[in-house]
CSV table of N, CA and C in Angstrom, one decimal:
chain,number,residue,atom,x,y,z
W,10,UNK,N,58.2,268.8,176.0
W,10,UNK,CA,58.3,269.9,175.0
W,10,UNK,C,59.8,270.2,174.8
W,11,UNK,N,60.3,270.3,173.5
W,11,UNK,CA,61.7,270.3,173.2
W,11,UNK,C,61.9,271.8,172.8
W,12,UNK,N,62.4,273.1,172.8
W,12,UNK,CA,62.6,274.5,172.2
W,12,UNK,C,64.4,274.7,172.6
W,13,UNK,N,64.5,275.5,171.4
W,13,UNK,CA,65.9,276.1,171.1
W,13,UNK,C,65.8,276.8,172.0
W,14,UNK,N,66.7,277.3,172.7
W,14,UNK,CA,67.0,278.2,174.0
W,14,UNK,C,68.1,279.1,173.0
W,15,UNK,N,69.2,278.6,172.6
W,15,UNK,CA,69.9,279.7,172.3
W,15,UNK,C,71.1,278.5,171.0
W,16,UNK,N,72.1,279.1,170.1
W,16,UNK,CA,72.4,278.5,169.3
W,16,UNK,C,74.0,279.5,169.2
W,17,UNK,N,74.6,278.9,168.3
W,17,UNK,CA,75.8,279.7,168.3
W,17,UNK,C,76.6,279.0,166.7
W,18,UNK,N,77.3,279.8,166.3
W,18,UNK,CA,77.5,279.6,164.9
W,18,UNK,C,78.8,279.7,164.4
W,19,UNK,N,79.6,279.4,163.8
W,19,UNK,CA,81.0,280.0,163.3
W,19,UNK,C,81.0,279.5,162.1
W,20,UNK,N,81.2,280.6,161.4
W,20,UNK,CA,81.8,280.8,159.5
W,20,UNK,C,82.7,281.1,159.1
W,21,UNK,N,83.3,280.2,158.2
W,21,UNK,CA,84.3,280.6,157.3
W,21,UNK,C,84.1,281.6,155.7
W,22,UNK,N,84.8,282.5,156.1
W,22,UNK,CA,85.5,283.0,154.3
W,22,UNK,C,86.5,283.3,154.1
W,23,UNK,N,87.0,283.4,153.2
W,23,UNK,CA,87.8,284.3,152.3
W,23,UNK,C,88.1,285.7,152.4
W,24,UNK,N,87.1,286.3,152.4
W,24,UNK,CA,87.5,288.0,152.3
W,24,UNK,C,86.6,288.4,153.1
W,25,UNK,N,86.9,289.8,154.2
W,25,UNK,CA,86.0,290.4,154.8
W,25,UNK,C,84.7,290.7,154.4
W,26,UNK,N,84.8,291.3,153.2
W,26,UNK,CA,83.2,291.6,152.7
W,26,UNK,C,82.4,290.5,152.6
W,27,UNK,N,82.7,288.9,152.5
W,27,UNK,CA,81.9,287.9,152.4
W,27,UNK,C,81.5,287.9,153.9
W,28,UNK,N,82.4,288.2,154.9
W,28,UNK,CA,82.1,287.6,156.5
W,28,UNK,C,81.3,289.1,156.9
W,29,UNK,N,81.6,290.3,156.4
W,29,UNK,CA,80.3,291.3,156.9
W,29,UNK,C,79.0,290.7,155.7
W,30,UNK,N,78.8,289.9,154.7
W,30,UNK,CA,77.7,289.8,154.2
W,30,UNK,C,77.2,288.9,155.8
W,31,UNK,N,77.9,288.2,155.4
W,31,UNK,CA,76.8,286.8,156.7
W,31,UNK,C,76.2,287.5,157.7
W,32,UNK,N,77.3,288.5,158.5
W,32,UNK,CA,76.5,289.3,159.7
W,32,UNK,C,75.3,290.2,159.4
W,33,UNK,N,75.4,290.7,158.2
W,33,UNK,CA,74.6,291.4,157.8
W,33,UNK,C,73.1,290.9,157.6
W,34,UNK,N,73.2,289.4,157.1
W,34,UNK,CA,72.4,288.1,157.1
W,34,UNK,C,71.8,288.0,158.0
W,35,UNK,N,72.5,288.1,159.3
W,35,UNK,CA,72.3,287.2,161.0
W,35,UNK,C,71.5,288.7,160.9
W,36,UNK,N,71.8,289.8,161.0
W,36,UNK,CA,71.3,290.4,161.9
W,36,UNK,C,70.0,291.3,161.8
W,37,UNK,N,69.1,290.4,160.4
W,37,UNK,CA,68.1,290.2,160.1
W,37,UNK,C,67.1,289.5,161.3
W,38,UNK,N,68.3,288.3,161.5
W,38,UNK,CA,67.1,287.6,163.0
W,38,UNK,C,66.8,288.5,164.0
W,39,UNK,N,66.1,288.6,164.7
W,39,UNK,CA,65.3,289.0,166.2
W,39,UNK,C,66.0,288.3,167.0
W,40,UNK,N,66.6,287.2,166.8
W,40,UNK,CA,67.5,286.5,167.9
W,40,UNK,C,69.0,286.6,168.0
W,41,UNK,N,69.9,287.2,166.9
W,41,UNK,CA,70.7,287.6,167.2
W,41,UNK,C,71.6,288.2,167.9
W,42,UNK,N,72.4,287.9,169.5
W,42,UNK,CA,72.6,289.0,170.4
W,42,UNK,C,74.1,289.4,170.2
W,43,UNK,N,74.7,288.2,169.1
W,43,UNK,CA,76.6,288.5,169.8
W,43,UNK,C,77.2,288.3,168.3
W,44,UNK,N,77.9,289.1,167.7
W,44,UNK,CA,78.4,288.8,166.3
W,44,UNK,C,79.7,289.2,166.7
W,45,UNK,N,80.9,288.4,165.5
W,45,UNK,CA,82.3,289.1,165.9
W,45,UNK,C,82.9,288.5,164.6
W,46,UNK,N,83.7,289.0,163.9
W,46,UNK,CA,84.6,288.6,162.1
W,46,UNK,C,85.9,288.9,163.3
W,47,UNK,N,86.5,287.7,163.2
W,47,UNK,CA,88.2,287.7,163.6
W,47,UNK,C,88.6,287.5,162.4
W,48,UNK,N,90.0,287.8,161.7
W,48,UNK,CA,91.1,287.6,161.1
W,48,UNK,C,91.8,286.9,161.2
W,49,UNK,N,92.1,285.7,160.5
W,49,UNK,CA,93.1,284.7,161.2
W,49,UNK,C,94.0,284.7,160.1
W,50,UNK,N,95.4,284.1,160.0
W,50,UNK,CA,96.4,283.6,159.7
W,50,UNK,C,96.8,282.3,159.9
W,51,UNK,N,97.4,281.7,158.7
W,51,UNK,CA,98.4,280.7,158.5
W,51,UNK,C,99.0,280.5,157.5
W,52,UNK,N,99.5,279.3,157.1
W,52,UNK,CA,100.6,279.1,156.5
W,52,UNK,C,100.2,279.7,154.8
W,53,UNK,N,98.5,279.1,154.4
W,53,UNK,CA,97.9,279.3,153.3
W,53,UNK,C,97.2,280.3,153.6
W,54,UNK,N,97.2,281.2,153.9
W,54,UNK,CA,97.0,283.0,153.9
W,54,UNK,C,95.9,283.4,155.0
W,55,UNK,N,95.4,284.6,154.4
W,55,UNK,CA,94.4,284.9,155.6
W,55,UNK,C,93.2,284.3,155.4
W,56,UNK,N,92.0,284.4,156.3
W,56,UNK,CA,90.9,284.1,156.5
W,56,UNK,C,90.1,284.5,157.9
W,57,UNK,N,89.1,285.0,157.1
W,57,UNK,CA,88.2,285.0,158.6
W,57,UNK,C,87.0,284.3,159.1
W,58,UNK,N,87.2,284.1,160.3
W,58,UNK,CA,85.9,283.6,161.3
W,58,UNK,C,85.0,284.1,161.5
W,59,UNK,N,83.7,284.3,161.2
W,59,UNK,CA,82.2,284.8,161.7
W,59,UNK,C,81.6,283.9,163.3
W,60,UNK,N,81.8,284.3,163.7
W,60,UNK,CA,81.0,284.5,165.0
W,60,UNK,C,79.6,284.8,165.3
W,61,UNK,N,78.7,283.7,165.4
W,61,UNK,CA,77.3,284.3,165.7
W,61,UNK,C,76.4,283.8,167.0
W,62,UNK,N,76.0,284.6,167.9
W,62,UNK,CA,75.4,283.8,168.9
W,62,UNK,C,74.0,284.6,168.9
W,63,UNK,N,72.8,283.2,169.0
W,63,UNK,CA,71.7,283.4,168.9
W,63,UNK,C,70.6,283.4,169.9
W,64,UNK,N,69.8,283.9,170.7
W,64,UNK,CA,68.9,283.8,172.0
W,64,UNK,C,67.7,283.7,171.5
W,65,UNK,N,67.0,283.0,171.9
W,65,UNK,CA,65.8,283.0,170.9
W,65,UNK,C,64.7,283.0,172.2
W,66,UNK,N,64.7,281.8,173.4
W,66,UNK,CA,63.9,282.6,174.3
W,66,UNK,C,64.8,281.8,175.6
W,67,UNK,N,64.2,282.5,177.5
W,67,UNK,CA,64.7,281.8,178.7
W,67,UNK,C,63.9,280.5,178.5
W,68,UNK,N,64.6,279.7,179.6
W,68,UNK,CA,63.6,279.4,180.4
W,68,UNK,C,62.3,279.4,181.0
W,69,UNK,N,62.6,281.2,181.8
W,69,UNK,CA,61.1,281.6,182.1
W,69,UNK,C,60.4,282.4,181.7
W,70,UNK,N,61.1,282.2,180.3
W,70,UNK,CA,60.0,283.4,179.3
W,70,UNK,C,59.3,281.8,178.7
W,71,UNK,N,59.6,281.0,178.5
W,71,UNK,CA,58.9,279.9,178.0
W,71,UNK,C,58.2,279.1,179.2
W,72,UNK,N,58.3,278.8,180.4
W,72,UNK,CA,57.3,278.5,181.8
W,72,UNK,C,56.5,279.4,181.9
W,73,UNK,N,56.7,280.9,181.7
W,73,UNK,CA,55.5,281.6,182.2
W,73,UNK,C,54.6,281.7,180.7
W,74,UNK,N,55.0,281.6,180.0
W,74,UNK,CA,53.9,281.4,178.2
W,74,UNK,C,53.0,279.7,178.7
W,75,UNK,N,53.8,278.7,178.8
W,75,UNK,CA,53.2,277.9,179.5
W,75,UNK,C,52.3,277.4,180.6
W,76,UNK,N,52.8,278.3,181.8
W,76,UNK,CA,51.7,278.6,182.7
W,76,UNK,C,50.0,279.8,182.5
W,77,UNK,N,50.8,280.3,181.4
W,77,UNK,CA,49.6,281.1,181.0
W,77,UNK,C,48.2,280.4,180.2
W,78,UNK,N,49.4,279.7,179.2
W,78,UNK,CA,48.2,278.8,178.3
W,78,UNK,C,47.6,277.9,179.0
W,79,UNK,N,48.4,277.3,180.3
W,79,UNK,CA,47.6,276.5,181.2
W,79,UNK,C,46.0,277.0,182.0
W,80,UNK,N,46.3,278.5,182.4
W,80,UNK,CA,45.3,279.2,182.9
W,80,UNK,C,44.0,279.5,182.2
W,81,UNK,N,44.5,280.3,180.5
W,81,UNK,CA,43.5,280.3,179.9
W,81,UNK,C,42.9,278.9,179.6
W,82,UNK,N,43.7,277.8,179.4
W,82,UNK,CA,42.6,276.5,179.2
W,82,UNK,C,42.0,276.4,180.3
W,83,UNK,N,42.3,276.6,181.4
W,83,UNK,CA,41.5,275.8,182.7
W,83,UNK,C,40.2,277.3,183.3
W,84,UNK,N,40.3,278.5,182.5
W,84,UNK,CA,39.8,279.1,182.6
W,84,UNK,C,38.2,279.0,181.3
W,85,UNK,N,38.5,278.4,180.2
W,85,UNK,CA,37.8,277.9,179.3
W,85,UNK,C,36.8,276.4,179.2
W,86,UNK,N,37.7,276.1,180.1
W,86,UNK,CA,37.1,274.5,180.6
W,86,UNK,C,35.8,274.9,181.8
W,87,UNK,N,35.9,275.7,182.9
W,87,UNK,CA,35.3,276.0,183.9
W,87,UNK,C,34.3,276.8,183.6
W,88,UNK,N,33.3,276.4,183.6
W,88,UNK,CA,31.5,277.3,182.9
W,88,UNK,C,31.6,278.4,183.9
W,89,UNK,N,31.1,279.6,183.3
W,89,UNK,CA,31.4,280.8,185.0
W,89,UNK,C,29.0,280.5,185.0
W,90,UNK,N,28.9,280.7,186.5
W,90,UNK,CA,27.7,281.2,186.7
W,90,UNK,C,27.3,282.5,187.3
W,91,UNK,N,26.1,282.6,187.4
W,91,UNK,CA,25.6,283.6,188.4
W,91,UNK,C,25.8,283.2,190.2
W,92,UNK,N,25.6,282.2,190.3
W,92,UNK,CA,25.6,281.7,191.7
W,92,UNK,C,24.6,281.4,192.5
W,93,UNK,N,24.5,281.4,193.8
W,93,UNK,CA,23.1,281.3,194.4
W,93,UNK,C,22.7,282.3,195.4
W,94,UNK,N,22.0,282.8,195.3
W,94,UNK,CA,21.2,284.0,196.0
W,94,UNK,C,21.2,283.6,197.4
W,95,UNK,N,22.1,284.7,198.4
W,95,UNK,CA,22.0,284.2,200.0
W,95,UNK,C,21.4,285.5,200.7
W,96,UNK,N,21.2,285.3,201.7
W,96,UNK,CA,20.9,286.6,202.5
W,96,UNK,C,21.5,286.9,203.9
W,97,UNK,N,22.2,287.7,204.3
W,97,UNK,CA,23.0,287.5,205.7
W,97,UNK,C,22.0,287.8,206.5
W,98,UNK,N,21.9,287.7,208.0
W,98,UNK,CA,20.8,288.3,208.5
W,98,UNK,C,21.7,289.1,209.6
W,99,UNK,N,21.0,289.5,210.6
W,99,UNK,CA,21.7,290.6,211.8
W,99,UNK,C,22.1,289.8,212.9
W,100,UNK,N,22.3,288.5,212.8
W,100,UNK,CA,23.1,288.0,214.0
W,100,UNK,C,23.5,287.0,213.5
W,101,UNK,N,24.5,286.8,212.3
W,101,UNK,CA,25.0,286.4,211.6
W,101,UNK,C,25.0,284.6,210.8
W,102,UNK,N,23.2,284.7,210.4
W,102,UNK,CA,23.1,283.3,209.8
W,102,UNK,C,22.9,283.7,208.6
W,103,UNK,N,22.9,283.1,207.7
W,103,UNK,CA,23.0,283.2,206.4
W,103,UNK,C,21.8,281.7,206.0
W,104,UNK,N,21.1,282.9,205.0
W,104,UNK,CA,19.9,281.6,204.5
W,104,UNK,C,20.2,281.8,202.7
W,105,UNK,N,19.8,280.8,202.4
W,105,UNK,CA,20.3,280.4,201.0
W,105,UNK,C,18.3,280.8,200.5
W,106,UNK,N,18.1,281.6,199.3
W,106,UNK,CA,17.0,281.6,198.8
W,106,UNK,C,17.2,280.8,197.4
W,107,UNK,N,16.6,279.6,197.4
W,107,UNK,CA,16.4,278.3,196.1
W,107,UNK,C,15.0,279.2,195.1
W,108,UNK,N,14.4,279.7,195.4
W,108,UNK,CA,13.1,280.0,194.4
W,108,UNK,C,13.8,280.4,193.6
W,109,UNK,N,13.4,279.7,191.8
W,109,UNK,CA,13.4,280.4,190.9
W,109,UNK,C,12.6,281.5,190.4
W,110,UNK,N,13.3,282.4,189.7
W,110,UNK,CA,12.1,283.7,188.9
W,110,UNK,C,11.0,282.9,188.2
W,111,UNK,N,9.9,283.6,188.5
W,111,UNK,CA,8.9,282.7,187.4
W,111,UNK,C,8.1,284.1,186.7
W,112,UNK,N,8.3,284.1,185.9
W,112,UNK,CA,8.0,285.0,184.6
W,112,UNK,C,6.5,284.7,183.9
C-alpha cells in the first residue's frame, strides 16, 4: 500500500498579493500545517517564495485504520453462535447437554 504521508511545496511570484493568493489557496486544505511568503532579492528585482508544508496522515494513524479494517473483516468472516448448553455441577464436572428443543 503506497499513501502520501506529508508533501512540501515552494512558489514563485511576483508581487505579494499573488503569494498571499496561493496561501490563501493552501489553506483551504485540511492538510496544510506550515505556510511562510519570504521576500527575496537580486540583481533582476524582488520576488517572493511561498512556502507550503502538507501532513495529510502518520504512520500510525494509517496502521491503526488498517488494523481496524483488518478486525472488522475477520469479525464479518466469523458466523457468531449461540453455543452449547453446559451444566457445572457441585464438585466440579461439567456435562455438555446435546438435546435439541423439539417444538
Amino acid at each position: 500500500m503506497k499513501k502520501l504521508l506529508n508533501q512540501k511545496e515552494q512558489w514563485y511570484e511576483d508581487t505579494a498579493e499573488q503569494a498571499e493568493e496561493i496561501v490563501t489557496e493552501a489553506k483551504e486544505s485540511e492538510g496544510l500545517v506550515k505556510h511562510a511568503i519570504s521576500e527575496k532579492h537580486n540583481k533582476y528585482g524582488t520576488y517572493h517564495l511561498v512556502d507550503l508544508q502538507f501532513s495529510y496522515n502518520t504512520p500510525r494513524e494509517l496502521m491503526e485504520d488498517e488494523a481496524a479494517k483488518k478486525e472488522r473483516e475477520k469479525e464479518n468472516d466469523d458466523p457468531q453462535h449461540e453455543g452449547v448448553p453446559y451444566e457445572v455441577s457441585g464438585d466440579g464436572t461439567v456435562s455438555v447437554n446435546n438435546q435439541e428443543d423439539e417444538e
